[in-house]
């Protein structure tokens, strides 16, 4: 049960990352690599602020703002200085590695006695359950701490998803979606597509920063290495989500990304439980994304061959 | 009124690929005038339209629209007053978004995009009413992704979007060229209808001499980055397709007149 | 329907089998028109195998009959089955039927007057010379005397009328200097009281004036060569071999041989093989002082070059003056022909839609007028020889036609 609760919690936290990646990759159609650096940035900013005794929500918001700033820089590099999108992402990501070390002052900040963002909810829950420490769910004992974190992550993620959905349906959000689809058309409608892109990247990375902050609070530490490969995890989640809900409206896509992330975490947890070497996890994930990207195309060819739709004879 | 003075543009200057796409373009389009630009491939028609739309900065010259110098304005800012339809039916709309969402963007062209719901009920009613005037039955498919429509339907919608907010200038770059003959005729007729109804100032690039003779009030003929001929109000009235073809033939023969031929003429033209 | 051709001595026999109805009327007419264009003006149609003749078919028969008789040719339907002859008779076109009485009638081409005709065959072209009034000579007058690409001074254009007996070429325009003549100057050709001219406004759409009764066309002339008088000879030429044609310099050389002279004026109506020439695209009256209008690249604004052997298969009206004695005063007025040392020739051509000419001696007045009346000129140009190495287009050449000519009377060569 700990496993399930843990997977759900991490899954929900990382949903924020997936939603961020969804904004950059799917809505803006921008291959934003900054994410790997931003999630660590969010974690480190939050961790340092928490260690300094700031309120958890202050730390989380500050991490979000820091993430947004990173996205903003990537966007500016690409639009104002005409650096290719991948390269601008790589530049910012690389720079962030040093920035993160500077922020934390070392490569790892443990959060030992700090309050986390779930603390208020944990307090409320504790008064509700009899023994004040854990509640019993279908015969399992779940610590209040964990439950509170799960619920908080769910509330935050749901709120973000709902807000994002509302936002994307506004005039501004519609313009942002169109920017990704057809920048020329957006320009022809009198919208500055470059600013739109910068704004979108800031949003996307802000969410990633928030995910980093929550992750640090859940894990109890921030580590300069924690971001490596996060972009691929995000992509994997989105792909699973799309497989679950199909490529339809924005709302469903957001829900799909969340579901995909949680499912992906569960799969990972199960794989680890079955004895997958954690060191191989990233390789397996990369292979999965590769397969998900390539198989549809290859699969179509295969189907065509099997159906004999096209003959060269 | 559109006033272009000494507009020039060279691509890849100073390299082996240097192309002078526009040289010394002077053009005046009066308010309410519908002008067609014709010219051989690569004569700079699209480049001229792009320069007016602001897709790039011209090397020299000035562009003035309705008394305002827009030469330095970025494309998106000009778009507030300039409507555009592209040759590619896919270029003017966002395929994955619904008809209504696409149109909503055009409804607020040149204004701030706010945080109100984009496809509000009021907007929807307005969209439905105006889409109905296209007579394509699209008013019942407002929530379908625009990518599911045919090229002709998309081009008609793009035209509707470009003219939703009455533009000070409408730019049409071979907007019927990629359509099948029937859709092309339909879109051409729609173009003429909208331009006349709204009394728009428009610049249309076309390769169809037939269209050039029938639709507009003014014909601008381009060749190698220059305007070589204009058929204004009076001459336009008497111009026929054959005259335009002749004019192109003259241009072609003018290019044939090289220094060798000039020497020949000097000896034998007496 | 099946159609086959069988050339006979003096006529072409066309055998038609099957149905001649709306579907086949046009192709049938085109096939017969090609025979006419090839110079055979007498056609006999063997209708023995013709099964059906609709009204559209009758119309096409009548049409070719009309076109052939217009050039003194003939068209008869022979051996028609009763149904066909009935159909023709009932609709009142019995005269198309070649009945027993007329079967042996005259359907040969009129034999040239043996005394005055002489047929010369050169490089696939038959050139037949017919005498008109052997002693006639032409008076040549040069008017204007513009030096190309010099600015045109006010008052230097002379007005001249073009009655039927005069033919001329040069640069001019209708009107007077007070109403902007100098802005409208362009090449012209005048003959038989008709004038074809380029309005010099850069549009190359020629205009024309047709003399009628009291009206005699008048032009203001910047520079012109004007011939008055009668023609002494008529040259009729046509291909002996398919694809043969007659270049202008060979035609003039041949005519001067026949005329036994070194200077001549000529008027020609002929089917075009290809025209090479140039025409003014702006009025030379607009040339300003101290400009180099005649030099490259400025010349592009003033002249257009045909750029190809143009107007093939159409009919040309050509007016020219030629001289093959370089020190003759007339030679000074004419541009040289590069391929023929010593030959100078100035000729202008007006292009008309093709229409066939009758054979034999024909009247220049009548047939020039017919050209103008059948539709205006499509182009006018100053002919020249393109002798550029490799790229050269050569000179203008003609397939078949009539060329009226006469020697110039040296005593009557004047300059005004
Ligand atoms: N973005 C660009 N970069 C480089 N060269 C360009 C660019 N756009 C146009 N050109 C060149 O400028 C010249 C004019 O091109 P343009 O597209 O304006 O011609 P056009 O008249 O629209 O021709 P078409 O009828 O084929 O559309 C061409 O030689 C073209 O290669
Ligand atoms: Mg173009």
PDB file of C-alpha atoms in Angstrom, chain C residues 119-249:
ATOM      1  CA  UNK C 119       8.788  29.474-114.620  1.00  0.00           C
ATOM      2  CA  UNK C 120      12.029  29.318-112.758  1.00  0.00           C
ATOM      3  CA  UNK C 121      12.742  26.633-110.163  1.00  0.00           C
ATOM      4  CA  UNK C 122      15.225  27.400-107.414  1.00  0.00           C
ATOM      5  CA  UNK C 123      15.906  25.411-104.271  1.00  0.00           C
ATOM      6  CA  UNK C 124      12.506  23.828-104.169  1.00  0.00           C
ATOM      7  CA  UNK C 125      10.596  26.995-104.991  1.00  0.00           C
ATOM      8  CA  UNK C 126       8.852  27.594-108.293  1.00  0.00           C
ATOM      9  CA  UNK C 127       8.927  31.240-109.281  1.00  0.00           C
ATOM     10  CA  UNK C 128       6.768  32.184-112.195  1.00  0.00           C
ATOM     11  CA  UNK C 129       7.137  35.605-113.776  1.00  0.00           C
ATOM     12  CA  UNK C 130       4.130  37.240-115.386  1.00  0.00           C
ATOM     13  CA  UNK C 131       4.455  40.391-117.446  1.00  0.00           C
ATOM     14  CA  UNK C 132       2.072  43.228-116.625  1.00  0.00           C
ATOM     15  CA  UNK C 133       3.167  46.340-118.476  1.00  0.00           C
ATOM     16  CA  UNK C 134       6.753  45.634-119.335  1.00  0.00           C
ATOM     17  CA  UNK C 135       7.958  49.190-119.683  1.00  0.00           C
ATOM     18  CA  UNK C 136       6.440  50.577-116.490  1.00  0.00           C
ATOM     19  CA  UNK C 137       8.794  52.179-114.008  1.00  0.00           C
ATOM     20  CA  UNK C 138       8.309  53.566-110.520  1.00  0.00           C
ATOM     21  CA  UNK C 139       9.069  57.021-109.251  1.00  0.00           C
ATOM     22  CA  UNK C 140      10.695  56.906-105.807  1.00  0.00           C
ATOM     23  CA  UNK C 141      10.526  59.720-103.375  1.00  0.00           C
ATOM     24  CA  UNK C 142      12.162  59.931 -99.986  1.00  0.00           C
ATOM     25  CA  UNK C 143      10.336  62.086 -97.506  1.00  0.00           C
ATOM     26  CA  UNK C 144      11.432  63.269 -94.064  1.00  0.00           C
ATOM     27  CA  UNK C 145      14.944  61.986 -93.996  1.00  0.00           C
ATOM     28  CA  UNK C 146      15.096  61.293 -90.279  1.00  0.00           C
ATOM     29  CA  UNK C 147      18.460  60.064 -89.062  1.00  0.00           C
ATOM     30  CA  UNK C 148      17.691  57.254 -86.619  1.00  0.00           C
ATOM     31  CA  UNK C 149      17.833  58.103 -82.939  1.00  0.00           C
ATOM     32  CA  UNK C 150      18.239  61.835 -83.490  1.00  0.00           C
ATOM     33  CA  UNK C 151      15.725  63.989 -81.654  1.00  0.00           C
ATOM     34  CA  UNK C 152      12.839  64.980 -83.890  1.00  0.00           C
ATOM     35  CA  UNK C 153      12.727  68.694 -84.521  1.00  0.00           C
ATOM     36  CA  UNK C 154       9.380  70.440 -84.561  1.00  0.00           C
ATOM     37  CA  UNK C 155       7.892  70.800 -87.999  1.00  0.00           C
ATOM     38  CA  UNK C 156       9.922  68.105 -89.683  1.00  0.00           C
ATOM     39  CA  UNK C 157       7.024  65.765 -90.350  1.00  0.00           C
ATOM     40  CA  UNK C 158       5.432  66.122 -93.773  1.00  0.00           C
ATOM     41  CA  UNK C 159       1.889  65.246 -94.510  1.00  0.00           C
ATOM     42  CA  UNK C 160       1.129  62.948 -97.392  1.00  0.00           C
ATOM     43  CA  UNK C 161      -1.957  61.305 -98.838  1.00  0.00           C
ATOM     44  CA  UNK C 162      -2.032  57.702 -99.989  1.00  0.00           C
ATOM     45  CA  UNK C 163      -4.242  57.182-103.011  1.00  0.00           C
ATOM     46  CA  UNK C 164      -4.600  53.753-104.560  1.00  0.00           C
ATOM     47  CA  UNK C 165      -1.729  54.069-107.020  1.00  0.00           C
ATOM     48  CA  UNK C 166       0.861  54.807-104.342  1.00  0.00           C
ATOM     49  CA  UNK C 167       2.685  52.424-102.077  1.00  0.00           C
ATOM     50  CA  UNK C 168       5.022  53.372 -99.302  1.00  0.00           C
ATOM     51  CA  UNK C 169       6.822  52.372 -96.125  1.00  0.00           C
ATOM     52  CA  UNK C 170       8.417  54.310 -93.306  1.00  0.00           C
ATOM     53  CA  UNK C 171       7.666  55.967 -89.999  1.00  0.00           C
ATOM     54  CA  UNK C 172       4.671  58.166 -89.550  1.00  0.00           C
ATOM     55  CA  UNK C 173       1.316  58.622 -87.923  1.00  0.00           C
ATOM     56  CA  UNK C 174      -2.060  60.052 -88.782  1.00  0.00           C
ATOM     57  CA  UNK C 175      -2.780  63.564 -87.589  1.00  0.00           C
ATOM     58  CA  UNK C 176      -0.850  66.747 -87.428  1.00  0.00           C
ATOM     59  CA  UNK C 177       1.897  68.023 -85.212  1.00  0.00           C
ATOM     60  CA  UNK C 178      -0.512  70.233 -83.368  1.00  0.00           C
ATOM     61  CA  UNK C 179      -2.420  67.261 -82.025  1.00  0.00           C
ATOM     62  CA  UNK C 180       0.543  65.273 -80.808  1.00  0.00           C
ATOM     63  CA  UNK C 181       1.702  63.540 -83.972  1.00  0.00           C
ATOM     64  CA  UNK C 182       5.217  63.358 -82.614  1.00  0.00           C
ATOM     65  CA  UNK C 183       4.102  61.277 -79.648  1.00  0.00           C
ATOM     66  CA  UNK C 184       2.517  58.682 -81.869  1.00  0.00           C
ATOM     67  CA  UNK C 185       5.024  57.931 -84.609  1.00  0.00           C
ATOM     68  CA  UNK C 186       5.500  54.331 -85.610  1.00  0.00           C
ATOM     69  CA  UNK C 187       6.191  52.091 -88.619  1.00  0.00           C
ATOM     70  CA  UNK C 188       3.641  52.028 -91.394  1.00  0.00           C
ATOM     71  CA  UNK C 189       2.911  50.236 -94.643  1.00  0.00           C
ATOM     72  CA  UNK C 190       0.720  51.843 -97.290  1.00  0.00           C
ATOM     73  CA  UNK C 191      -0.673  50.326-100.482  1.00  0.00           C
ATOM     74  CA  UNK C 192      -3.866  50.361-102.540  1.00  0.00           C
ATOM     75  CA  UNK C 193      -5.252  53.307-100.612  1.00  0.00           C
ATOM     76  CA  UNK C 194      -4.939  51.479 -97.282  1.00  0.00           C
ATOM     77  CA  UNK C 195      -2.509  52.235 -94.488  1.00  0.00           C
ATOM     78  CA  UNK C 196      -1.456  49.959 -91.615  1.00  0.00           C
ATOM     79  CA  UNK C 197       0.461  51.732 -88.892  1.00  0.00           C
ATOM     80  CA  UNK C 198       1.780  51.252 -85.373  1.00  0.00           C
ATOM     81  CA  UNK C 199       0.426  53.908 -83.057  1.00  0.00           C
ATOM     82  CA  UNK C 200       3.811  54.192 -81.315  1.00  0.00           C
ATOM     83  CA  UNK C 201       2.260  54.041 -77.848  1.00  0.00           C
ATOM     84  CA  UNK C 202       4.179  50.947 -76.861  1.00  0.00           C
ATOM     85  CA  UNK C 203       1.311  48.556 -77.294  1.00  0.00           C
ATOM     86  CA  UNK C 204       2.177  47.119 -80.658  1.00  0.00           C
ATOM     87  CA  UNK C 205      -1.474  46.849 -81.520  1.00  0.00           C
ATOM     88  CA  UNK C 206      -1.485  48.171 -85.070  1.00  0.00           C
ATOM     89  CA  UNK C 207      -4.251  50.314 -86.405  1.00  0.00           C
ATOM     90  CA  UNK C 208      -5.274  50.959 -89.995  1.00  0.00           C
ATOM     91  CA  UNK C 209      -6.938  53.415 -92.331  1.00  0.00           C
ATOM     92  CA  UNK C 210      -9.020  52.203 -95.234  1.00  0.00           C
ATOM     93  CA  UNK C 211      -9.452  54.557 -98.138  1.00  0.00           C
ATOM     94  CA  UNK C 212     -13.019  54.671 -99.417  1.00  0.00           C
ATOM     95  CA  UNK C 213     -14.698  56.820-102.029  1.00  0.00           C
ATOM     96  CA  UNK C 214     -13.826  60.398-101.044  1.00  0.00           C
ATOM     97  CA  UNK C 215     -11.602  59.371 -98.151  1.00  0.00           C
ATOM     98  CA  UNK C 216      -7.919  59.160 -98.899  1.00  0.00           C
ATOM     99  CA  UNK C 217      -5.775  58.207 -95.873  1.00  0.00           C
ATOM    100  CA  UNK C 218      -3.168  60.743 -94.859  1.00  0.00           C
ATOM    101  CA  UNK C 219      -0.136  60.402 -92.632  1.00  0.00           C
ATOM    102  CA  UNK C 220       2.361  62.799 -91.183  1.00  0.00           C
ATOM    103  CA  UNK C 221       5.700  61.301 -92.156  1.00  0.00           C
ATOM    104  CA  UNK C 222       8.924  61.322 -90.198  1.00  0.00           C
ATOM    105  CA  UNK C 223      10.760  59.254 -92.769  1.00  0.00           C
ATOM    106  CA  UNK C 224       9.328  57.367 -95.703  1.00  0.00           C
ATOM    107  CA  UNK C 225      10.019  55.839 -99.096  1.00  0.00           C
ATOM    108  CA  UNK C 226       7.174  56.458-101.497  1.00  0.00           C
ATOM    109  CA  UNK C 227       6.682  54.763-104.851  1.00  0.00           C
ATOM    110  CA  UNK C 228       4.280  55.944-107.508  1.00  0.00           C
ATOM    111  CA  UNK C 229       3.508  54.265-110.754  1.00  0.00           C
ATOM    112  CA  UNK C 230       2.577  50.966-112.317  1.00  0.00           C
ATOM    113  CA  UNK C 231       4.099  47.560-111.826  1.00  0.00           C
ATOM    114  CA  UNK C 232       5.811  45.906-114.736  1.00  0.00           C
ATOM    115  CA  UNK C 233       6.076  42.345-113.462  1.00  0.00           C
ATOM    116  CA  UNK C 234       4.286  39.942-111.163  1.00  0.00           C
ATOM    117  CA  UNK C 235       6.160  37.070-109.554  1.00  0.00           C
ATOM    118  CA  UNK C 236       4.068  34.150-108.339  1.00  0.00           C
ATOM    119  CA  UNK C 237       5.915  31.721-106.162  1.00  0.00           C
ATOM    120  CA  UNK C 238       5.164  28.567-104.246  1.00  0.00           C
ATOM    121  CA  UNK C 239       6.935  25.460-102.991  1.00  0.00           C
ATOM    122  CA  UNK C 240       7.775  22.603-105.323  1.00  0.00           C
ATOM    123  CA  UNK C 241       8.984  20.532-102.425  1.00  0.00           C
ATOM    124  CA  UNK C 242       7.329  20.441 -99.041  1.00  0.00           C
ATOM    125  CA  UNK C 243       8.936  22.790 -96.552  1.00  0.00           C
ATOM    126  CA  UNK C 244      10.634  24.994 -99.126  1.00  0.00           C
ATOM    127  CA  UNK C 245      10.404  28.740 -98.722  1.00  0.00           C
ATOM    128  CA  UNK C 246      11.732  31.900-100.306  1.00  0.00           C
ATOM    129  CA  UNK C 247      13.931  34.273 -98.288  1.00  0.00           C
ATOM    130  CA  UNK C 248      13.460  37.945 -98.947  1.00  0.00           C
ATOM    131  CA  UNK C 249      16.938  38.527-100.389  1.00  0.00           C
TER     132      UNK C 249
END
